[in-house]
Amino acid sequence: MSVEVENDLIKFSYGEAHACVAKKGCTLVSFVVDGDEYLYLSEAANLSSKSPTPVRGGMPLIFPAFGNSYLESLKTVQQHGFVRNMAWDFVIAEVLTECTVARFRLSHRQCEKEQQYKNWCEFYGQPIKFELTMVFELFPDRITVNTGLVNENVSELEFQFLYHTYFRVPCVRDMYITGLKGAKYLDRLQTRYGLDGSPMLKVEEQTDKLYELGENNREIDILSGNYNVRLTASDNLKDLVVWNPWEENAAKMKDFEPKSSYRNMCCVEFGTIGGTTVTQGQRWQCQHTITII
């Protein structure tokens, strides 16, 4: 059990579980249990806080906009928002009795020179004062991420949010995702709506599906040989994205290396995409857990 600060990386462990968070975007870039890595990270990913691009892989944080947002308040904010581009503050890490905890923070003060932040502020006609916190709790068999947002001055602050998690798998064609049966989805590639009637989802081509989770979809399992994980999240994260760029689109991304590694990853992402508001002076929070099974 240890904590180590190595330039822009914070590494911490608890028993045989190890994690690493990059200050760039407060991105969880590694989660290892018993020697097995469960997160995909591109070999071309730049983990420096000074990098002009977000980290390709791990668990980037999507905020305040998802994709090219359809919400009026977010239409001028770049795809997937800007907090994944920012260098977060590392606050403290502590080895406790049951787990190791690492805390990070980002406020509006660090974003004042960021053009996308300025674009967001223009909609409200004033500087948005906010604070985001990320708290990672590392246990022997799981990691829990707690995120909090405080709106300091806007009457009603609207946002979208997503844990954009890249999971490492031995072979995506041999991977199954369970727990989505009965969930409504939007196939974003074909602009087609559907209802998932299968107990198992297979990813065998370019995939970009947005699921609306119901009461029976609160545990999502990724099953792939000996790399099996269970994903859970707080009830206010009612959306889930499944994404894989596949061969053609992987080849177009400069920071996706090796190009063939689309075969060894899949993004499965809890979030809230319909638009969430937090009133002035209030705190919004959510939680996401990855458990080895």
XYZ file of C-alpha atoms in Angstrom:
293
model
C 0.000 0.000 0.000
C 1.630 3.176 -1.196
C 1.268 6.561 -2.857
C 3.799 7.987 -5.328
C 3.809 11.305 -7.172
C 5.796 11.083 -10.406
C 5.643 14.422 -12.249
C 2.132 14.572 -13.746
C 1.162 11.075 -12.575
C -0.171 9.990 -9.190
C 0.282 6.287 -8.541
C -1.338 4.516 -5.615
C -1.963 0.960 -4.508
C -3.851 -1.168 -2.027
C -2.736 -4.770 -1.720
C -2.514 -6.248 -5.225
C -4.549 -3.414 -6.756
C -2.717 -0.524 -8.410
C -4.009 2.654 -10.031
C -2.537 5.656 -11.802
C -4.198 9.028 -12.440
C -2.816 11.662 -14.821
C -3.356 15.277 -13.782
C -4.267 15.894 -17.428
C -8.048 15.700 -17.318
C -7.845 13.850 -13.985
C -7.716 10.754 -16.189
C -7.512 7.312 -14.613
C -4.959 5.743 -16.977
C -4.304 2.420 -15.253
C -6.201 -0.029 -13.046
C -4.313 -3.241 -12.321
C -5.401 -6.131 -10.107
C -3.185 -9.178 -9.531
C -0.941 -8.100 -12.404
C -3.734 -7.729 -14.975
C -4.418 -4.328 -16.591
C -8.125 -3.578 -17.111
C -7.917 -0.231 -18.911
C -6.836 0.408 -22.489
C -4.311 3.200 -23.083
C -3.077 4.110 -26.538
C 0.680 3.833 -26.971
C 0.535 7.351 -28.444
C -1.331 8.855 -25.486
C 0.338 11.996 -24.134
C 0.021 12.129 -20.341
C 1.708 15.480 -19.890
C -0.367 18.257 -18.321
C 0.981 20.525 -21.057
C -0.274 18.346 -23.895
C -2.710 20.160 -26.239
C -4.817 16.992 -26.608
C -6.745 14.886 -24.079
C -5.534 11.442 -23.074
C -6.502 8.711 -25.554
C -7.611 5.871 -23.300
C -8.156 5.281 -19.615
C -11.134 7.122 -18.136
C -11.363 10.710 -19.437
C -14.125 12.854 -17.958
C -16.672 14.255 -20.436
C -17.999 17.608 -19.164
C -19.895 19.858 -19.705
C -20.863 18.645 -23.208
C -21.246 15.197 -24.757
C -20.378 14.970 -28.442
C -21.515 17.996 -30.422
C -24.256 18.816 -27.959
C -27.806 19.539 -29.128
C -28.481 21.610 -25.982
C -28.619 25.351 -26.617
C -26.446 26.130 -23.594
C -23.682 23.840 -24.882
C -23.778 24.215 -28.673
C -20.660 26.415 -28.722
C -18.637 24.082 -26.486
C -16.314 21.669 -28.271
C -17.146 17.983 -28.591
C -16.836 16.212 -25.226
C -16.249 19.457 -23.346
C -13.038 20.920 -22.007
C -12.271 19.576 -18.511
C -10.445 16.588 -20.006
C -8.021 19.162 -21.503
C -7.254 20.840 -18.192
C -4.509 20.146 -15.654
C -6.290 19.291 -12.407
C -4.929 19.875 -8.908
C -3.864 16.835 -6.944
C -5.124 17.486 -3.414
C -4.109 14.514 -1.253
C -3.839 10.724 -1.170
C -4.314 8.642 1.955
C -3.848 4.960 2.760
C -6.818 4.044 4.942
C -7.775 0.804 6.658
C -10.021 -0.480 3.857
C -8.751 1.361 0.785
C -6.399 3.986 -0.636
C -8.019 7.321 -1.504
C -6.765 9.982 -3.963
C -8.462 13.390 -4.312
C -8.351 15.891 -7.199
C -9.956 19.272 -7.891
C -10.644 21.657 -10.774
C -12.230 25.103 -10.471
C -13.244 27.909 -12.819
C -10.076 29.763 -11.818
C -7.954 27.233 -13.719
C -10.155 27.548 -16.807
C -10.304 31.312 -17.253
C -7.925 31.293 -20.239
C -9.593 28.277 -21.872
C -11.605 29.362 -24.931
C -14.188 26.608 -24.522
C -14.870 27.748 -20.978
C -15.377 31.282 -22.297
C -17.797 29.938 -24.918
C -19.806 28.226 -22.188
C -19.909 31.411 -20.112
C -21.254 33.461 -23.035
C -24.577 31.630 -22.933
C -25.118 32.716 -19.321
C -23.755 36.214 -19.845
C -21.337 35.915 -16.934
C -18.297 33.904 -15.805
C -19.436 30.515 -14.510
C -18.033 29.830 -11.057
C -17.817 26.116 -10.346
C -15.732 23.448 -8.643
C -15.334 19.840 -9.749
C -13.913 17.162 -7.467
C -12.832 13.607 -8.228
C -12.185 11.092 -5.453
C -10.785 7.669 -6.330
C -11.174 4.842 -3.782
C -8.999 1.825 -4.538
C -9.922 -1.509 -2.923
C -8.310 -4.954 -3.457
C -10.855 -5.919 -6.141
C -12.413 -2.650 -7.319
C -12.095 1.077 -7.827
C -14.825 3.612 -7.112
C -14.867 7.110 -8.608
C -16.864 9.818 -6.839
C -17.468 13.070 -8.738
C -18.927 16.267 -7.324
C -19.933 19.541 -8.992
C -20.689 22.748 -7.099
C -22.439 25.590 -8.947
C -21.416 28.777 -7.154
C -23.226 31.518 -9.056
C -25.508 30.526 -11.972
C -29.227 30.249 -11.199
C -29.498 26.962 -13.133
C -26.350 25.452 -14.643
C -26.984 22.872 -17.399
C -24.485 20.176 -18.332
C -23.892 16.692 -19.707
C -21.536 14.209 -18.086
C -19.862 10.902 -18.939
C -17.129 8.586 -17.666
C -15.551 7.859 -21.078
C -13.920 4.576 -20.038
C -11.742 2.525 -22.404
C -11.644 -1.095 -21.246
C -8.870 -3.442 -22.287
C -9.990 -6.862 -23.537
C -8.002 -9.777 -25.005
C -10.184 -9.797 -28.144
C -13.213 -7.596 -28.730
C -14.831 -10.206 -31.009
C -14.809 -12.659 -28.087
C -16.219 -10.106 -25.633
C -19.795 -10.086 -24.342
C -21.592 -7.236 -22.563
C -24.499 -8.328 -20.375
C -27.100 -6.412 -18.397
C -28.585 -4.354 -21.249
C -31.597 -6.530 -22.036
C -34.773 -4.457 -22.144
C -32.947 -1.138 -22.475
C -33.916 1.351 -25.164
C -31.050 2.490 -27.374
C -30.116 4.881 -30.143
C -27.750 3.532 -32.789
C -25.904 6.794 -33.451
C -24.321 5.476 -36.656
C -27.660 4.727 -38.320
C -29.840 7.216 -36.386
C -32.043 4.275 -35.501
C -33.868 3.556 -32.243
C -34.388 0.081 -30.845
C -34.999 -2.090 -27.811
C -32.277 -4.525 -26.792
C -33.856 -7.959 -26.566
C -30.689 -9.994 -26.147
C -29.077 -11.051 -22.856
C -25.658 -10.450 -24.445
C -24.291 -7.701 -26.705
C -21.437 -8.559 -29.063
C -19.266 -5.923 -30.745
C -18.176 -7.137 -34.180
C -18.077 -3.895 -36.174
C -17.922 -0.138 -35.692
C -20.271 0.555 -32.801
C -21.719 3.722 -31.270
C -24.849 2.996 -29.226
C -26.472 5.157 -26.566
C -28.580 3.189 -24.074
C -31.262 4.505 -21.736
C -30.916 2.383 -18.607
C -33.885 1.128 -16.616
C -34.199 -0.409 -13.154
C -33.095 -3.790 -14.508
C -29.930 -2.413 -16.149
C -27.952 -1.245 -13.121
C -25.243 -3.946 -13.335
C -23.330 -4.161 -16.611
C -20.784 -6.960 -17.040
C -17.958 -7.072 -19.578
C -16.993 -10.721 -20.078
C -13.852 -11.526 -22.049
C -11.902 -14.635 -21.131
C -10.232 -14.019 -17.773
C -10.817 -10.239 -18.043
C -14.245 -9.870 -16.483
C -15.554 -6.718 -14.816
C -18.844 -5.521 -13.352
C -19.836 -1.879 -13.786
C -22.254 -0.104 -11.467
C -23.146 3.553 -11.051
C -25.340 5.851 -9.017
C -28.969 6.065 -10.108
C -28.552 9.561 -11.587
C -26.318 8.114 -14.327
C -29.091 6.685 -16.496
C -27.274 6.606 -19.847
C -24.651 4.214 -21.156
C -22.557 4.434 -24.334
C -20.913 1.451 -26.047
C -18.290 2.540 -28.582
C -15.584 0.997 -30.738
C -14.113 2.899 -33.746
C -13.194 -0.286 -35.649
C -10.490 -0.472 -38.286
C -11.319 2.439 -40.602
C -11.870 5.043 -37.898
C -8.990 3.846 -35.729
C -6.715 4.491 -38.706
C -7.897 8.127 -38.855
C -7.008 8.928 -35.239
C -3.406 10.121 -34.921
C -3.135 9.242 -31.243
C -4.671 5.760 -31.531
C -1.735 3.340 -31.558
C -1.240 0.704 -32.606
C -3.990 1.070 -35.183
C -4.891 -2.588 -34.728
C -5.606 -2.088 -31.012
C -9.298 -1.455 -31.679
C -9.376 -5.259 -31.439
C -8.327 -5.061 -27.793
C -10.581 -2.334 -26.411
C -14.157 -1.259 -25.988
C -15.593 1.878 -24.403
C -18.468 1.257 -21.989
C -19.453 4.574 -20.450
C -21.920 5.548 -17.728
C -23.236 9.100 -17.813
C -26.125 11.537 -18.046
C -26.623 12.918 -21.536
C -30.179 14.279 -21.632
C -29.144 17.419 -19.800
C -28.844 17.856 -16.039
C -29.134 21.069 -14.061
C -27.735 22.110 -10.706
C -29.056 25.251 -9.054
C -26.948 28.023 -7.547
C -25.201 27.027 -4.347
C -26.066 23.340 -4.737
C -23.854 20.273 -5.204
C -24.467 17.523 -7.770
C -22.633 14.237 -7.313
C -22.384 10.788 -8.835
C -20.466 7.554 -8.392
C -19.115 4.779 -10.614
C -17.505 1.478 -9.583
C -15.458 -1.051 -11.583
C -15.293 -4.434 -9.836
C -13.243 -7.442 -10.940
C -15.402 -10.592 -11.113
